[in-house]
Amino acid sequence: MLVHCFVNAAKDSFQGDSQIIKTQTYDRSLFLQVYGLPEEATKEVSTAPRPAATLEILAHLGIDLVSAGLDSHVLSFSDEWFASATNLITPTPPISRPGVFTYAGAWYDGWETRRHNPEPFDWVVIRLGVASGIVRGVEVDTAFFNGNQAPEVAVEGCYVSGERADERVRKHEGAPETADREGEEVFWRTLLPRQPCGPSRRHAWKLLEGEEGEKKPVTHVRLLMFPDGGIARLRLYGKALPILPENPETVFDMASAQNGGVAVACSDQHFGRKENLLLPGRGKDMGDGWETKRTRGEHVDWVVVRLGCPGEIEKIVVDTAHFRGNFPRSVKVFALEGKSEGDDTAPVSAEDEGWVEILGEQKMGPDKEHEFGRKSGLTNVEGKSTVDHSTAITASGIFAEIMSGRKDFLGQPAPENYVAGLGRGATGFTTRSDLGPAREGPSEEQIKEALAKRAAQLGTAAPTAYGAPEKKDDDDDDERFQDPENEVGLFASGTFDRDDDEADRIYQEVDEKMDKRRRARREAREEAEREEYEHNNPKIQQQFADLKRALGSVTDEDWASIPEVGDLTGKNKRTKQNLRQRFYAIPDSVIAGARDAGQFDTSISTNGEETNGTNGINGAGGVNGADGVDGTMTNFADLGAARDKVLQVRLDQAAQGSNTESVSGTATNIDAKGYLTNLSKSELKAGEIPVGDIKRVRSLLESVIKTNPKHGPGWIAAARLEEFAGRTVAARNVIARGTENCPKSEDVWLESIRLNDNHNAKIIAANALKNNDRSTRLWIEAMKLENNPQAKKRVLRLAIDAVPQSVAIWKEAVNLEEDPNDAKLMLAKATEIIPLSVELWLALARLETPESAQAVLNKARKAVPTSHEIWVAAARLQEQMGAANMVGRVMERGVKALARESAMLKREEWINEAERCEDEGAVLTCGAIIKETLGWSLEEDDERKGVWKEDARSSIGRGKYETARAIYAYSLRVFVQSRSLWLAAADLERNHGTRQALWDVLEKGTNACPNSEVLWMQLVKEKWQAGDMDAARHTLGTAFSRNPKNEDIWLAAVKLEADHGQTNQARTLLEQARLESGTSRVWVKSVAFERAWGTPDDALDLVNQGLQLYPSAPKLWMLKGQIYESLSKLPQAREAYNTGTRACPKSVPLWLLTARIEERQGAQVRARSVLERARLAVPKQEELWLESVRLERRAGNLAAANTMMAQALQEAPTSGRLWAEKIMHLEARTQRKPRVLEAIKKVDKDPYLFVTAARLFWAERKLDKADTWFGKAIVEDADLGDTWAWYVKFLGEHGTPEKRGEAVSKCVMSEPKYGEVWQSVSKDPKNAGKGIEEILKISVGLIK
């Protein structure tokens, strides 16, 4: 039996904490337990919403066992970097403080851990605020955690008693299951399995009856968070299991929450919750008690308290601490004998029968404890050991009440699972050592039997302890949180409000952002996996493509000689039979008739007659309509031209990356844009539409308007059809009927106005406005019908009277004003009527003087605090006034204000605003916008540098160089030592800035990155090209001091001196470089300079010295062989190359030089052998296969060349150079275009293939196409010198001198570095010291 307490208040009442009836007092402070804050705190803090339904459900499950108000403590945790774990057990609801930051980051009222947790989960161990308890419900609140909330949570518990319980629990805090050294088992049992969590919401779970967590008590709990994130609050609702005094005569507080007391119901708790009554200690203020709302007239408030255990009540204490002007007038207390039969969750109400008054009406006083014992008003309690519920009833109001009594030890029923004689694990005892141990205790089977027997006597089910089978509950629905509109469980009665919608929206934006960050990498990975799969699992068609292609070389005789299956002896029999067959020539008319029989043509010629049976189109690229029906003049030239046109279209589509199928009837996917483009090209003119089509459409539209006469678009379509057919009067009649049937449709009226002349249109407009006087479009159209400005103004004044909130009408009225003062007055009035129109405010500011414009913008900012356009206009105004220092301040204030109003644009939209300011000449405003907003919404781990570089490149592509310059400036302030950013900024200034700006960027870059030789080299080069040799030498000296052993700086100094004729100085620098920075590259450059200076003997000596130091340097072996070749010592050169291939077997150029020298000496067999060994040493190398094919081609062995090319394309199917060689030298002229198309589809965007396509169009005299393809090749790879040579050669024959000069200038600016012909010219010692333009000229002469 349990005891309940019932407390009633006649008027506005407050109740406070309960206190154990002892002389000691509690000085500990309590946390605020009401859902609100003092007035001074609410100015900066907002509280989280709490669904009332959730609170009511969980309140019936018991008290919060881990509340800090019950002296619960956080023992340990895995991490609390961003927010402390102690916030989890704070009794008050979580709050938010936007804009407040700590050392770790943004301030959060909860527990938040670091990102990227290497462990499976983060954890926190909490000691319950009671001796032990049974958990019945779990609440996890993620309020204000949006995007950083815990994805999943779980709760575990254990039972550990003793003085060192906390210490033993800490030893096993992070382990899933451990055992204590002292023998007591610390077993983490799952109370709540792993459950998903959403952002900024409350999650509640009620543990079902019969679960293990429901039956076994716990003393400590562990909250698991998978894998990391943040949680605002943790609540564990359940029953407290107190440690009762061993002496039955001991007096203690039976209503205290720590002793199991629960406030189960009350009449009202407007200001203070009923649970505060039972907390230990006295309340710290009025908020720490029970407070009801004010009422007028006689009224009684009450509260029901379930006592923690049965007993006799000795004393009642009611505390009104801190309630001085609002204390209760009087109080009554009633008691109820137990009727719950052991069910501590049974509902109890004030209307239940059996309540007995134990304390009559007693007056209360302000701010004091009121004590009532058996000698001071307490009655009907002596001998009442079975009192189950106690009730306090007040006549005016209460702060705190305390129920103290004596434990009824002998009268208590036996606890559940109690077996007489079975102690806590004791199996016997011994009195004398010589007698031996006592008998063994009951076995497990005996215990089970006793428990089952006791359950049968009580008429209840057998308990689940000691191994009895447990009742299995159905699994929870894991998708219960996925649909906010159809929630189930504890939140089924909750409402989906605006805060929930905002949380879902924010969560969706976070998901979109994360998906955008991962999309590129995911697509690249999927593409690589797809290509690898297709390469490893080729289709049958691809496997036999080369063999099928080789069938083109099979002659008719060879084909005929192939025997049939099973006919191995008579292979020439078919040939003899074919010779005996006779063939007769048939006229072309038969062929033409057969061709036309399967074709359909429904087109109509210009003269209205039906065209002939051909399916062509008169014009370029089609079949000429003059061909006779009899087929005697079939124009095969036009057929060929049509075929070429189709190939051109396919080549263009392939170059643009189109992967759509173009074969009719076989396509599996359709390019929507291309399909619509084809439709638009075939669109017929109005006069070409057949009359029958108009009649069919007219009947359809008549059916539409008859079926639904109130449908305005139907009438409009019918009228336009008549207008299209040239029947204007009929169109007017149709639309007039439409206005009668749809008088409220402004579109129908506007169509009627358009179809009529000015006079009738005015009448129609007047009728339209009678039916739609608030239509802005109709008023503006009526104004346009007037020719006199005064008449227009009259119409607009009427419009303003009818629709004063229309911005469009006010704009038209302002535009009609010729006097600026009148326009300002009009705009001032408009802003008063429509204060939320940003456009009107900005227009008014433009008409004012700068000083007045500031005042206008200030008013606009207050009227529309969420408008970014106003802040941008204010910044531009400061720039216009010359206050450059104020531009940045204004934008800084604007960004902060917009952030407070949650009106910040996305980062990309701010960049568009900056570009718009740049277009309008507001450069400073553009820079200020970028400075204040570029880093918005980006975190440190979001690859900011890459994002900003892409933003700058996009701005450059759109021609917005000031915006790009501002982006680079901001990026370099964040990433000061980023070499790639400095190089990108230098490229911007080099291409679109001034020389001085480029120098400034490079100088700043070298100061920020002193070890970057690239920046130093660019700075030296720019000063060198400007002719300032002294500055270049000074810069090189500074670079030397910063990078004393950098080979690039040494070689740059050598080149600088050598290009200016200082040979001795350059040679001295090379000697010092070999001593101080002696790398293989320095030795290679030393040998190359000696060759260029015409001293081959010195070069040979240097190369031998270098090979002694670097025997595996392939370039030294190549130089040695080339020196011998220049001296006509071919055997020595061949020996050098052969030795080099053995020392450097992976060097492709060495193998090529070895093969070529063998070929020069006439040993083609040796050359083939060398190339075979090279392909084995360096497999899948396109240059080796290309040289092998060319070797056979130069030897005149085309069959072997084709075979070798087929093998090469199997090894390297994506090699553009191999495809280009095959197309230009191994394919028939008629097959080259189809092969180019096939190659471009297989090799995506290769410059060699683009040049090949351009050369084919060039050969066909299609110069525009050739020019386009040459341009594509240059854009794809501007470093390929051979492309520039072909392009300049093309322009030399077919271009203007201006265009040729422009191409040469672009080539010089691009500085090509490689190319087969280009490198042979630039590396030739004879051309040492020549500029790019001279090398280009020589390459143009050599290329073919």
PDB file of N, CA, C and O in Angstrom, residues 234-263:
ATOM      1  N   LEU A 234      19.095  15.516 -21.177  1.00  0.00           N
ATOM      2  CA  LEU A 234      18.751  14.108 -20.979  1.00  0.00           C
ATOM      3  C   LEU A 234      17.836  14.014 -19.770  1.00  0.00           C
ATOM      4  O   LEU A 234      18.167  14.525 -18.698  1.00  0.00           O
ATOM      5  N   ARG A 235      16.676  13.376 -19.949  1.00  0.00           N
ATOM      6  CA  ARG A 235      15.755  13.138 -18.840  1.00  0.00           C
ATOM      7  C   ARG A 235      15.472  11.635 -18.766  1.00  0.00           C
ATOM      8  O   ARG A 235      15.134  11.019 -19.779  1.00  0.00           O
ATOM      9  N   LEU A 236      15.598  11.077 -17.564  1.00  0.00           N
ATOM     10  CA  LEU A 236      15.235   9.680 -17.311  1.00  0.00           C
ATOM     11  C   LEU A 236      14.120   9.649 -16.287  1.00  0.00           C
ATOM     12  O   LEU A 236      14.330   9.958 -15.109  1.00  0.00           O
ATOM     13  N   TYR A 237      12.916   9.318 -16.728  1.00  0.00           N
ATOM     14  CA  TYR A 237      11.758   9.315 -15.852  1.00  0.00           C
ATOM     15  C   TYR A 237      11.527   7.898 -15.319  1.00  0.00           C
ATOM     16  O   TYR A 237      11.560   6.924 -16.076  1.00  0.00           O
ATOM     17  N   GLY A 238      11.315   7.815 -14.030  1.00  0.00           N
ATOM     18  CA  GLY A 238      11.076   6.517 -13.431  1.00  0.00           C
ATOM     19  C   GLY A 238      10.823   6.616 -11.943  1.00  0.00           C
ATOM     20  O   GLY A 238      10.551   7.683 -11.374  1.00  0.00           O
ATOM     21  N   LYS A 239      10.957   5.485 -11.278  1.00  0.00           N
ATOM     22  CA  LYS A 239      10.645   5.372  -9.863  1.00  0.00           C
ATOM     23  C   LYS A 239      11.932   5.321  -9.047  1.00  0.00           C
ATOM     24  O   LYS A 239      12.858   4.585  -9.363  1.00  0.00           O
ATOM     25  N   ALA A 240      11.983   6.148  -7.994  1.00  0.00           N
ATOM     26  CA  ALA A 240      13.137   6.147  -7.098  1.00  0.00           C
ATOM     27  C   ALA A 240      12.991   5.028  -6.073  1.00  0.00           C
ATOM     28  O   ALA A 240      11.909   4.795  -5.517  1.00  0.00           O
ATOM     29  N   LEU A 241      14.079   4.325  -5.836  1.00  0.00           N
ATOM     30  CA  LEU A 241      14.101   3.256  -4.829  1.00  0.00           C
ATOM     31  C   LEU A 241      15.006   3.718  -3.687  1.00  0.00           C
ATOM     32  O   LEU A 241      16.235   3.568  -3.771  1.00  0.00           O
ATOM     33  N   PRO A 242      14.452   4.310  -2.640  1.00  0.00           N
ATOM     34  CA  PRO A 242      15.299   4.879  -1.584  1.00  0.00           C
ATOM     35  C   PRO A 242      15.852   3.800  -0.649  1.00  0.00           C
ATOM     36  O   PRO A 242      15.379   2.662  -0.619  1.00  0.00           O
ATOM     37  N   ILE A 243      16.848   4.183   0.099  1.00  0.00           N
ATOM     38  CA  ILE A 243      17.385   3.326   1.169  1.00  0.00           C
ATOM     39  C   ILE A 243      16.678   3.744   2.461  1.00  0.00           C
ATOM     40  O   ILE A 243      16.914   4.843   2.994  1.00  0.00           O
ATOM     41  N   LEU A 244      15.801   2.920   2.961  1.00  0.00           N
ATOM     42  CA  LEU A 244      14.984   3.264   4.122  1.00  0.00           C
ATOM     43  C   LEU A 244      15.748   2.983   5.422  1.00  0.00           C
ATOM     44  O   LEU A 244      16.632   2.115   5.466  1.00  0.00           O
ATOM     45  N   PRO A 245      15.431   3.706   6.486  1.00  0.00           N
ATOM     46  CA  PRO A 245      16.105   3.459   7.776  1.00  0.00           C
ATOM     47  C   PRO A 245      15.833   2.053   8.286  1.00  0.00           C
ATOM     48  O   PRO A 245      14.730   1.501   8.114  1.00  0.00           O
ATOM     49  N   GLU A 246      16.860   1.466   8.907  1.00  0.00           N
ATOM     50  CA  GLU A 246      16.688   0.128   9.453  1.00  0.00           C
ATOM     51  C   GLU A 246      15.786   0.135  10.699  1.00  0.00           C
ATOM     52  O   GLU A 246      15.055  -0.823  10.947  1.00  0.00           O
ATOM     53  N   ASN A 247      15.826   1.241  11.461  1.00  0.00           N
ATOM     54  CA  ASN A 247      14.995   1.355  12.659  1.00  0.00           C
ATOM     55  C   ASN A 247      13.595   1.788  12.252  1.00  0.00           C
ATOM     56  O   ASN A 247      13.421   2.879  11.709  1.00  0.00           O
ATOM     57  N   PRO A 248      12.563   0.971  12.502  1.00  0.00           N
ATOM     58  CA  PRO A 248      11.203   1.367  12.094  1.00  0.00           C
ATOM     59  C   PRO A 248      10.715   2.630  12.785  1.00  0.00           C
ATOM     60  O   PRO A 248       9.769   3.261  12.296  1.00  0.00           O
ATOM     61  N   GLU A 249      11.327   3.046  13.912  1.00  0.00           N
ATOM     62  CA  GLU A 249      10.864   4.224  14.632  1.00  0.00           C
ATOM     63  C   GLU A 249      11.486   5.519  14.118  1.00  0.00           C
ATOM     64  O   GLU A 249      11.154   6.596  14.605  1.00  0.00           O
ATOM     65  N   THR A 250      12.405   5.398  13.163  1.00  0.00           N
ATOM     66  CA  THR A 250      13.066   6.595  12.618  1.00  0.00           C
ATOM     67  C   THR A 250      12.060   7.422  11.826  1.00  0.00           C
ATOM     68  O   THR A 250      11.290   6.895  11.019  1.00  0.00           O
ATOM     69  N   VAL A 251      12.090   8.742  12.059  1.00  0.00           N
ATOM     70  CA  VAL A 251      11.207   9.660  11.346  1.00  0.00           C
ATOM     71  C   VAL A 251      11.971  10.233  10.149  1.00  0.00           C
ATOM     72  O   VAL A 251      13.089  10.749  10.304  1.00  0.00           O
ATOM     73  N   PHE A 252      11.406  10.153   8.980  1.00  0.00           N
ATOM     74  CA  PHE A 252      12.054  10.702   7.768  1.00  0.00           C
ATOM     75  C   PHE A 252      10.973  11.234   6.836  1.00  0.00           C
ATOM     76  O   PHE A 252       9.773  11.023   7.054  1.00  0.00           O
ATOM     77  N   ASP A 253      11.402  11.930   5.808  1.00  0.00           N
ATOM     78  CA  ASP A 253      10.488  12.594   4.864  1.00  0.00           C
ATOM     79  C   ASP A 253       9.992  11.576   3.845  1.00  0.00           C
ATOM     80  O   ASP A 253      10.730  11.174   2.944  1.00  0.00           O
ATOM     81  N   MET A 254       8.734  11.161   3.961  1.00  0.00           N
ATOM     82  CA  MET A 254       8.179  10.192   3.034  1.00  0.00           C
ATOM     83  C   MET A 254       7.748  10.818   1.713  1.00  0.00           C
ATOM     84  O   MET A 254       7.497  10.112   0.740  1.00  0.00           O
ATOM     85  N   ALA A 255       7.615  12.164   1.654  1.00  0.00           N
ATOM     86  CA  ALA A 255       7.180  12.828   0.416  1.00  0.00           C
ATOM     87  C   ALA A 255       8.346  13.304  -0.425  1.00  0.00           C
ATOM     88  O   ALA A 255       8.149  13.776  -1.544  1.00  0.00           O
ATOM     89  N   SER A 256       9.581  13.225   0.066  1.00  0.00           N
ATOM     90  CA  SER A 256      10.736  13.705  -0.685  1.00  0.00           C
ATOM     91  C   SER A 256      10.922  12.908  -1.968  1.00  0.00           C
ATOM     92  O   SER A 256      10.731  11.693  -1.989  1.00  0.00           O
ATOM     93  N   ALA A 257      11.300  13.582  -3.035  1.00  0.00           N
ATOM     94  CA  ALA A 257      11.549  12.901  -4.311  1.00  0.00           C
ATOM     95  C   ALA A 257      12.691  11.919  -4.191  1.00  0.00           C
ATOM     96  O   ALA A 257      12.705  10.876  -4.856  1.00  0.00           O
ATOM     97  N   GLN A 258      13.669  12.223  -3.306  1.00  0.00           N
ATOM     98  CA  GLN A 258      14.778  11.295  -3.128  1.00  0.00           C
ATOM     99  C   GLN A 258      14.347  10.017  -2.420  1.00  0.00           C
ATOM    100  O   GLN A 258      15.020   8.999  -2.501  1.00  0.00           O
ATOM    101  N   ASN A 259      13.233  10.075  -1.703  1.00  0.00           N
ATOM    102  CA  ASN A 259      12.714   8.898  -1.022  1.00  0.00           C
ATOM    103  C   ASN A 259      11.550   8.259  -1.765  1.00  0.00           C
ATOM    104  O   ASN A 259      10.805   7.462  -1.194  1.00  0.00           O
ATOM    105  N   GLY A 260      11.349   8.643  -3.017  1.00  0.00           N
ATOM    106  CA  GLY A 260      10.335   8.009  -3.846  1.00  0.00           C
ATOM    107  C   GLY A 260       9.048   8.775  -3.966  1.00  0.00           C
ATOM    108  O   GLY A 260       8.119   8.289  -4.624  1.00  0.00           O
ATOM    109  N   GLY A 261       8.923   9.957  -3.360  1.00  0.00           N
ATOM    110  CA  GLY A 261       7.701  10.722  -3.470  1.00  0.00           C
ATOM    111  C   GLY A 261       7.521  11.300  -4.861  1.00  0.00           C
ATOM    112  O   GLY A 261       8.480  11.716  -5.508  1.00  0.00           O
ATOM    113  N   VAL A 262       6.254  11.343  -5.320  1.00  0.00           N
ATOM    114  CA  VAL A 262       5.946  11.840  -6.669  1.00  0.00           C
ATOM    115  C   VAL A 262       4.697  12.695  -6.598  1.00  0.00           C
ATOM    116  O   VAL A 262       3.689  12.278  -6.001  1.00  0.00           O
ATOM    117  N   ALA A 263       4.762  13.899  -7.184  1.00  0.00           N
ATOM    118  CA  ALA A 263       3.575  14.741  -7.326  1.00  0.00           C
ATOM    119  C   ALA A 263       2.868  14.320  -8.605  1.00  0.00           C
ATOM    120  O   ALA A 263       3.362  14.581  -9.705  1.00  0.00           O
TER     121      ALA A 263
END
